[in-house]
Short mmCIF file of C-alpha atoms and ligand atoms in Angstrom, two decimals:
data_model
loop_
_atom_site.label_atom_id
_atom_site.label_comp_id
_atom_site.label_asym_id
_atom_site.label_seq_id
_atom_site.Cartn_x
_atom_site.Cartn_y
_atom_site.Cartn_z
CA MET A 1 11.28 12.33 -16.43
CA ALA A 2 13.16 14.38 -13.84
CA LEU A 3 12.13 14.30 -10.23
CA GLN A 4 11.45 17.71 -8.67
CA PRO A 5 12.56 17.82 -5.02
CA VAL A 6 9.83 19.31 -2.82
CA GLN A 7 11.14 18.76 0.70
CA ALA A 8 13.94 16.97 2.57
CA ILE A 9 13.58 16.22 6.29
CA ALA A 10 16.30 14.70 8.48
CA SER A 11 15.05 11.72 10.51
CA PHE A 12 16.87 9.09 12.62
CA GLY A 13 20.18 9.64 10.85
CA GLY A 14 18.58 9.34 7.42
CA LYS A 15 16.12 11.53 5.57
CA VAL A 16 12.61 11.72 4.18
CA GLU A 17 12.65 13.23 0.70
CA VAL A 18 9.49 14.30 -1.12
CA PHE A 19 9.38 14.56 -4.92
CA ASP A 20 6.98 15.63 -7.66
CA HIS A 21 7.23 14.18 -11.15
CA ALA A 22 5.28 13.94 -14.38
CA SER A 23 3.82 10.45 -14.43
CA ASP A 24 3.33 8.72 -17.78
CA ALA A 25 1.06 6.08 -16.22
CA CYS A 26 -1.25 8.57 -14.48
CA ASN A 27 -0.90 11.30 -17.08
CA SER A 28 -0.51 13.87 -14.30
CA THR A 29 1.90 15.19 -11.70
CA MET A 30 2.42 12.68 -8.91
CA ARG A 31 4.01 13.22 -5.49
CA PHE A 32 5.77 10.56 -3.43
CA ALA A 33 8.23 10.29 -0.55
CA VAL A 34 11.22 8.08 0.19
CA TYR A 35 12.87 7.43 3.53
CA SER A 36 16.57 6.67 3.09
CA PRO A 37 18.07 5.05 6.20
CA PRO A 38 21.62 5.97 7.24
CA GLN A 39 22.89 2.64 5.81
CA ALA A 40 21.90 3.75 2.28
CA ALA A 41 24.80 6.22 2.32
CA SER A 42 27.33 3.40 2.22
CA GLY A 43 25.77 0.43 0.42
CA PRO A 44 22.72 -1.35 -0.98
CA VAL A 45 19.61 -1.56 1.20
CA PRO A 46 16.27 -3.37 0.72
CA VAL A 47 13.20 -1.40 -0.32
CA LEU A 48 9.81 -1.56 1.41
CA TRP A 49 6.70 -0.11 -0.24
CA TYR A 50 4.14 1.41 2.15
CA LEU A 51 0.70 1.87 0.55
CA SER A 52 -1.58 4.23 2.43
CA GLY A 53 -5.32 4.18 2.96
CA LEU A 54 -8.32 6.26 1.93
CA THR A 55 -7.81 10.04 2.17
CA CYS A 56 -4.05 9.72 2.77
CA THR A 57 -0.99 11.19 1.09
CA TRP A 58 2.67 10.28 1.69
CA ALA A 59 2.48 12.42 4.84
CA ASN A 60 0.08 10.54 7.15
CA VAL A 61 2.29 7.52 7.81
CA ASN A 62 5.45 9.64 7.89
CA GLU A 63 4.04 12.01 10.49
CA LYS A 64 2.05 9.57 12.63
CA SER A 65 3.52 6.06 12.61
CA GLY A 66 7.15 6.42 13.71
CA ILE A 67 8.19 4.20 10.79
CA GLN A 68 11.52 6.02 10.24
CA ARG A 69 12.88 4.84 13.59
CA TYR A 70 12.50 1.18 12.59
CA ALA A 71 13.59 1.75 8.99
CA ALA A 72 16.80 3.27 10.34
CA GLU A 73 17.29 0.43 12.83
CA HIS A 74 16.94 -2.26 10.13
CA GLY A 75 18.53 -0.33 7.27
CA THR A 76 15.40 -0.42 5.10
CA MET A 77 14.51 2.19 2.50
CA VAL A 78 10.76 2.93 2.45
CA VAL A 79 8.82 4.34 -0.51
CA PHE A 80 5.50 6.11 0.08
CA PRO A 81 3.43 6.58 -3.09
CA ASP A 82 0.36 8.80 -3.08
CA THR A 83 -3.04 7.08 -3.00
CA SER A 84 -4.20 8.51 -6.35
CA PRO A 85 -3.51 11.14 -8.98
CA ARG A 86 -4.72 14.58 -7.89
CA GLY A 87 -5.37 18.11 -9.07
CA GLU A 88 -7.54 20.15 -11.36
CA GLY A 89 -8.46 18.18 -14.44
CA VAL A 90 -8.33 14.88 -12.53
CA ALA A 91 -11.73 13.28 -11.98
CA ASP A 92 -13.05 13.21 -8.42
CA ASP A 93 -16.09 12.24 -6.37
CA GLU A 94 -17.67 13.93 -3.41
CA GLY A 95 -17.22 10.80 -1.29
CA TYR A 96 -13.92 10.25 0.52
CA ASP A 97 -13.88 6.64 -0.75
CA LEU A 98 -13.73 7.27 -4.50
CA GLY A 99 -11.55 9.43 -6.74
CA GLN A 100 -8.74 11.58 -5.42
CA GLY A 101 -7.22 9.91 -2.35
CA ALA A 102 -8.91 6.60 -3.19
CA GLY A 103 -7.16 5.00 -6.18
CA PHE A 104 -7.43 1.43 -4.83
CA TYR A 105 -4.16 0.46 -6.59
CA VAL A 106 -5.95 -0.67 -9.77
CA ASP A 107 -5.80 0.50 -13.39
CA ALA A 108 -9.20 2.02 -14.15
CA THR A 109 -10.84 1.01 -17.41
CA GLN A 110 -13.94 3.20 -17.14
CA ASP A 111 -14.61 6.88 -17.88
CA PRO A 112 -13.98 9.36 -16.39
CA TRP A 113 -11.37 7.53 -14.29
CA ALA A 114 -9.26 5.71 -16.89
CA GLU A 115 -7.48 8.86 -18.11
CA HIS A 116 -5.53 9.27 -14.85
CA PHE A 117 -6.30 6.48 -12.36
CA GLN A 118 -3.65 3.92 -13.35
CA MET A 119 -2.30 3.23 -9.88
CA GLU A 120 -1.38 -0.43 -10.40
CA THR A 121 0.93 0.40 -13.31
CA TYR A 122 2.23 3.46 -11.46
CA VAL A 123 3.12 1.59 -8.26
CA THR A 124 4.39 -1.66 -9.78
CA LYS A 125 6.22 -0.35 -12.86
CA GLU A 126 6.74 3.38 -13.27
CA LEU A 127 7.71 4.32 -9.72
CA PRO A 128 10.07 1.34 -9.13
CA ALA A 129 11.97 2.31 -12.30
CA LEU A 130 12.31 5.89 -11.03
CA ILE A 131 13.43 4.73 -7.58
CA GLY A 132 16.07 2.44 -9.08
CA GLU A 133 17.43 5.34 -11.17
CA ARG A 134 17.37 8.05 -8.49
CA PHE A 135 18.55 5.89 -5.56
CA PRO A 136 21.52 3.76 -6.68
CA ASN A 137 21.66 1.99 -3.29
CA ALA A 138 18.01 0.89 -3.49
CA ASP A 139 18.36 -2.87 -3.97
CA MET A 140 15.40 -3.55 -6.26
CA ALA A 141 16.03 -7.31 -6.05
CA ARG A 142 14.97 -7.08 -2.36
CA GLN A 143 11.56 -5.41 -2.21
CA GLY A 144 8.71 -5.91 0.25
CA ILE A 145 5.24 -4.39 0.42
CA THR A 146 2.91 -3.34 3.21
CA GLY A 147 0.02 -0.96 3.72
CA HIS A 148 -2.97 0.13 5.76
CA SER A 149 -6.66 -0.46 4.98
CA MET A 150 -7.07 0.36 1.25
CA GLY A 151 -3.27 0.20 1.21
CA GLY A 152 -3.41 -3.20 2.90
CA HIS A 153 -5.61 -4.35 0.02
CA GLY A 154 -2.98 -2.92 -2.33
CA ALA A 155 -0.15 -4.71 -0.53
CA LEU A 156 -1.87 -8.10 -0.51
CA THR A 157 -3.12 -7.97 -4.09
CA LEU A 158 0.05 -6.53 -5.63
CA HIS A 159 2.17 -9.10 -3.79
CA LEU A 160 -0.09 -11.92 -5.00
CA LYS A 161 -0.03 -10.57 -8.57
CA TYR A 162 3.69 -9.68 -8.68
CA ARG A 163 5.21 -12.12 -6.25
CA ASP A 164 8.56 -12.07 -8.08
CA SER A 165 8.83 -8.32 -7.38
CA TYR A 166 7.88 -8.34 -3.69
CA VAL A 167 9.66 -10.88 -1.51
CA SER A 168 7.79 -10.01 1.70
CA VAL A 169 4.26 -8.83 2.49
CA SER A 170 2.23 -7.59 5.44
CA ALA A 171 -0.84 -5.46 6.05
CA PHE A 172 -2.57 -3.39 8.74
CA SER A 173 -6.38 -3.71 8.85
CA PRO A 174 -6.58 -4.52 5.13
CA ILE A 175 -9.66 -4.62 2.91
CA VAL A 176 -9.25 -8.33 2.09
CA ALA A 177 -12.38 -8.92 0.02
CA PRO A 178 -13.20 -5.74 -1.92
CA THR A 179 -15.67 -7.60 -4.15
CA GLN A 180 -17.79 -8.34 -1.06
CA VAL A 181 -17.73 -5.04 0.88
CA PRO A 182 -19.17 -1.56 0.19
CA TRP A 183 -15.84 0.32 -0.17
CA GLY A 184 -14.58 -2.14 -2.78
CA GLN A 185 -17.88 -2.56 -4.60
CA LYS A 186 -18.25 1.21 -5.01
CA ALA A 187 -14.66 1.68 -6.22
CA PHE A 188 -14.58 -1.35 -8.53
CA THR A 189 -17.92 -0.45 -10.13
CA ALA A 190 -16.56 3.01 -10.90
CA TYR A 191 -13.03 2.05 -11.96
CA LEU A 192 -13.57 -1.40 -13.52
CA GLY A 193 -17.23 -1.43 -14.58
CA SER A 194 -20.00 -3.87 -13.82
CA ASP A 195 -18.29 -7.08 -15.02
CA THR A 196 -17.41 -8.70 -11.70
CA THR A 197 -14.98 -11.13 -13.35
CA GLN A 198 -12.70 -8.07 -13.67
CA TRP A 199 -13.10 -7.30 -9.96
CA ALA A 200 -11.88 -10.75 -8.92
CA LYS A 201 -8.43 -9.95 -10.34
CA HIS A 202 -8.02 -7.37 -7.55
CA ASP A 203 -9.43 -9.29 -4.59
CA ALA A 204 -6.91 -10.87 -2.20
CA CYS A 205 -9.30 -13.70 -1.25
CA GLU A 206 -9.75 -14.64 -4.91
CA LEU A 207 -6.07 -14.26 -5.81
CA VAL A 208 -4.78 -16.45 -2.99
CA LYS A 209 -7.15 -19.23 -4.01
CA GLN A 210 -5.72 -19.11 -7.55
CA ALA A 211 -2.09 -19.29 -6.42
CA THR A 212 -0.38 -19.23 -3.06
CA THR A 213 2.85 -17.39 -2.23
CA LYS A 214 6.00 -18.63 -0.50
CA ALA A 215 5.95 -15.50 1.65
CA HIS A 216 4.51 -15.62 5.16
CA ILE A 217 1.63 -13.12 5.09
CA LEU A 218 1.42 -11.04 8.28
CA ILE A 219 -1.79 -9.14 9.09
CA ASP A 220 -2.59 -7.08 12.18
CA GLN A 221 -6.20 -6.02 12.78
CA GLY A 222 -7.68 -3.95 15.58
CA ALA A 223 -10.58 -5.75 17.28
CA ALA A 224 -12.22 -2.38 18.11
CA ASP A 225 -11.96 -1.09 14.52
CA ASN A 226 -15.25 0.56 13.53
CA PHE A 227 -14.79 -0.68 9.93
CA LEU A 228 -14.13 -4.29 10.95
CA ASP A 229 -17.48 -5.98 10.32
CA GLU A 230 -18.69 -4.03 7.30
CA GLN A 231 -15.55 -3.25 5.28
CA LEU A 232 -12.60 -5.38 6.43
CA ARG A 233 -13.78 -8.89 7.42
CA PRO A 234 -10.31 -10.47 7.85
CA GLN A 235 -11.81 -13.92 8.52
CA LEU A 236 -12.71 -14.13 4.82
CA PHE A 237 -8.99 -14.02 4.07
CA GLY A 238 -8.25 -16.50 6.85
CA ASP A 239 -10.76 -18.89 5.28
CA ALA A 240 -9.40 -18.34 1.76
CA CYS A 241 -5.83 -19.00 2.97
CA ALA A 242 -6.94 -22.17 4.79
CA GLU A 243 -8.66 -23.39 1.60
CA ALA A 244 -5.58 -22.60 -0.50
CA GLY A 245 -3.01 -23.93 1.99
CA GLN A 246 -1.45 -20.48 2.37
CA GLU A 247 0.63 -19.58 5.44
CA VAL A 248 -0.84 -16.48 7.12
CA SER A 249 -0.87 -14.86 10.56
CA ILE A 250 -3.95 -12.75 11.27
CA ARG A 251 -3.50 -11.18 14.68
CA MET A 252 -6.58 -9.60 16.25
CA ARG A 253 -5.47 -6.81 18.59
CA GLU A 254 -7.91 -6.25 21.43
CA GLY A 255 -8.95 -2.63 21.99
CA TYR A 256 -7.27 -1.14 18.90
CA ASP A 257 -9.16 0.94 16.34
CA HIS A 258 -8.46 1.79 12.66
CA SER A 259 -6.27 4.82 13.28
CA TYR A 260 -2.56 5.49 13.17
CA TYR A 261 -2.45 4.92 16.95
CA PHE A 262 -2.98 1.28 15.93
CA VAL A 263 -0.49 1.34 13.03
CA SER A 264 2.19 3.00 15.17
CA SER A 265 1.71 0.36 17.89
CA PHE A 266 2.68 -2.48 15.54
CA ILE A 267 4.79 -0.85 12.82
CA GLY A 268 7.97 -2.02 14.57
CA GLU A 269 6.86 -5.66 14.35
CA HIS A 270 6.03 -5.28 10.66
CA MET A 271 9.40 -3.67 9.93
CA ALA A 272 11.13 -6.58 11.69
CA HIS A 273 9.04 -9.08 9.66
CA HIS A 274 10.15 -7.46 6.40
CA ALA A 275 13.77 -6.98 7.48
CA LYS A 276 14.06 -10.68 8.31
CA ALA A 277 12.71 -11.71 4.89
CA LEU A 278 14.70 -9.10 2.96
CA LYS A 279 18.09 -9.45 4.62
CA ALA A 280 20.89 -10.16 2.15
N1 LIG B 1 -12.82 10.16 6.69
C1 LIG B 1 -13.36 8.87 6.72
C2 LIG B 1 -12.39 7.83 7.19
C3 LIG B 1 -11.09 7.90 6.46
C4 LIG B 1 -10.08 7.02 7.13
O1 LIG B 1 -10.29 6.47 8.21
N2 LIG B 1 -8.96 6.84 6.47
C5 LIG B 1 -7.96 5.97 7.01
C6 LIG B 1 -7.78 4.86 6.05
S1 LIG B 1 -9.33 4.03 5.81
C7 LIG B 1 -9.04 2.87 4.59
O2 LIG B 1 -8.37 2.97 3.65
C8 LIG B 1 -6.69 6.76 7.24
O3 LIG B 1 -5.62 6.22 7.18
N3 LIG B 1 -6.85 8.05 7.51
C9 LIG B 1 -5.74 8.96 7.64
C10 LIG B 1 -5.25 9.19 9.05
O4 LIG B 1 -4.25 9.93 9.18
O5 LIG B 1 -5.80 8.64 10.02
C11 LIG B 1 -14.58 8.83 7.61
O6 LIG B 1 -15.02 9.90 7.91
O7 LIG B 1 -15.06 7.75 7.96
#
């Protein structure tokens, strides 16, 4: 299906392009953005997926994090999917943590969500195929994945489930144990139903115990994050990695909160982490 250009914005010698398209997976129109670094004009470049958090679109990280500067420096293309399907006719909830803007990167099996909320298939299959077609210099053999909060959960779980697709992984303040915290329990009950054996397939702590990854997992977490104790609980992932023998760095950052002031402070280090792993 053809991509409809929405916007193109010059940035650090490259450009951010925003597209709409009819998604087969989500059975709706989806919007995403791609940052092409200047190097993409003359040859293949690696591709980093940035998965955003609750309430976000492609725009939050593009406008607030300064990611383009580092993507241009390292010659990394970055893809920014939306966090859910949207629009009239797409199910929603009055809470900010379920429905539109809160897809949790899973394929819903329950009504009324299953008709459109197929974010795992969208992000791991449909959108990569479109990127490979539309951007000939996107080197799809060199992909990494990162994200913030709900998007950090997406990055960790999709890497652990599709480790052949994503060579490198990192996360900012991720939800590491959605089966054990209110955000995840609410979303998984709605999208996946009450059978918690289905939930475990989308929980980074459970997945890493089933199989480790060769990638070095990098996590940054603000120590002054108001969601830290109730929703994020990074030590659960530290413990799961220790039990599994998985290499991980969980860096607690004193004084930092959950916002994009935090993400923008460390985005350069995450871009360097991915560039090192993804270099040709
Ligand atoms: N509105 C909510 C909080 C929503 C929020 O903090 N969203 C974060 C991601 S949280 C986990 O996925 C975010 O990235 N917001 C966008 C931004 O630009 O900051 C509340 O009232 O608590």
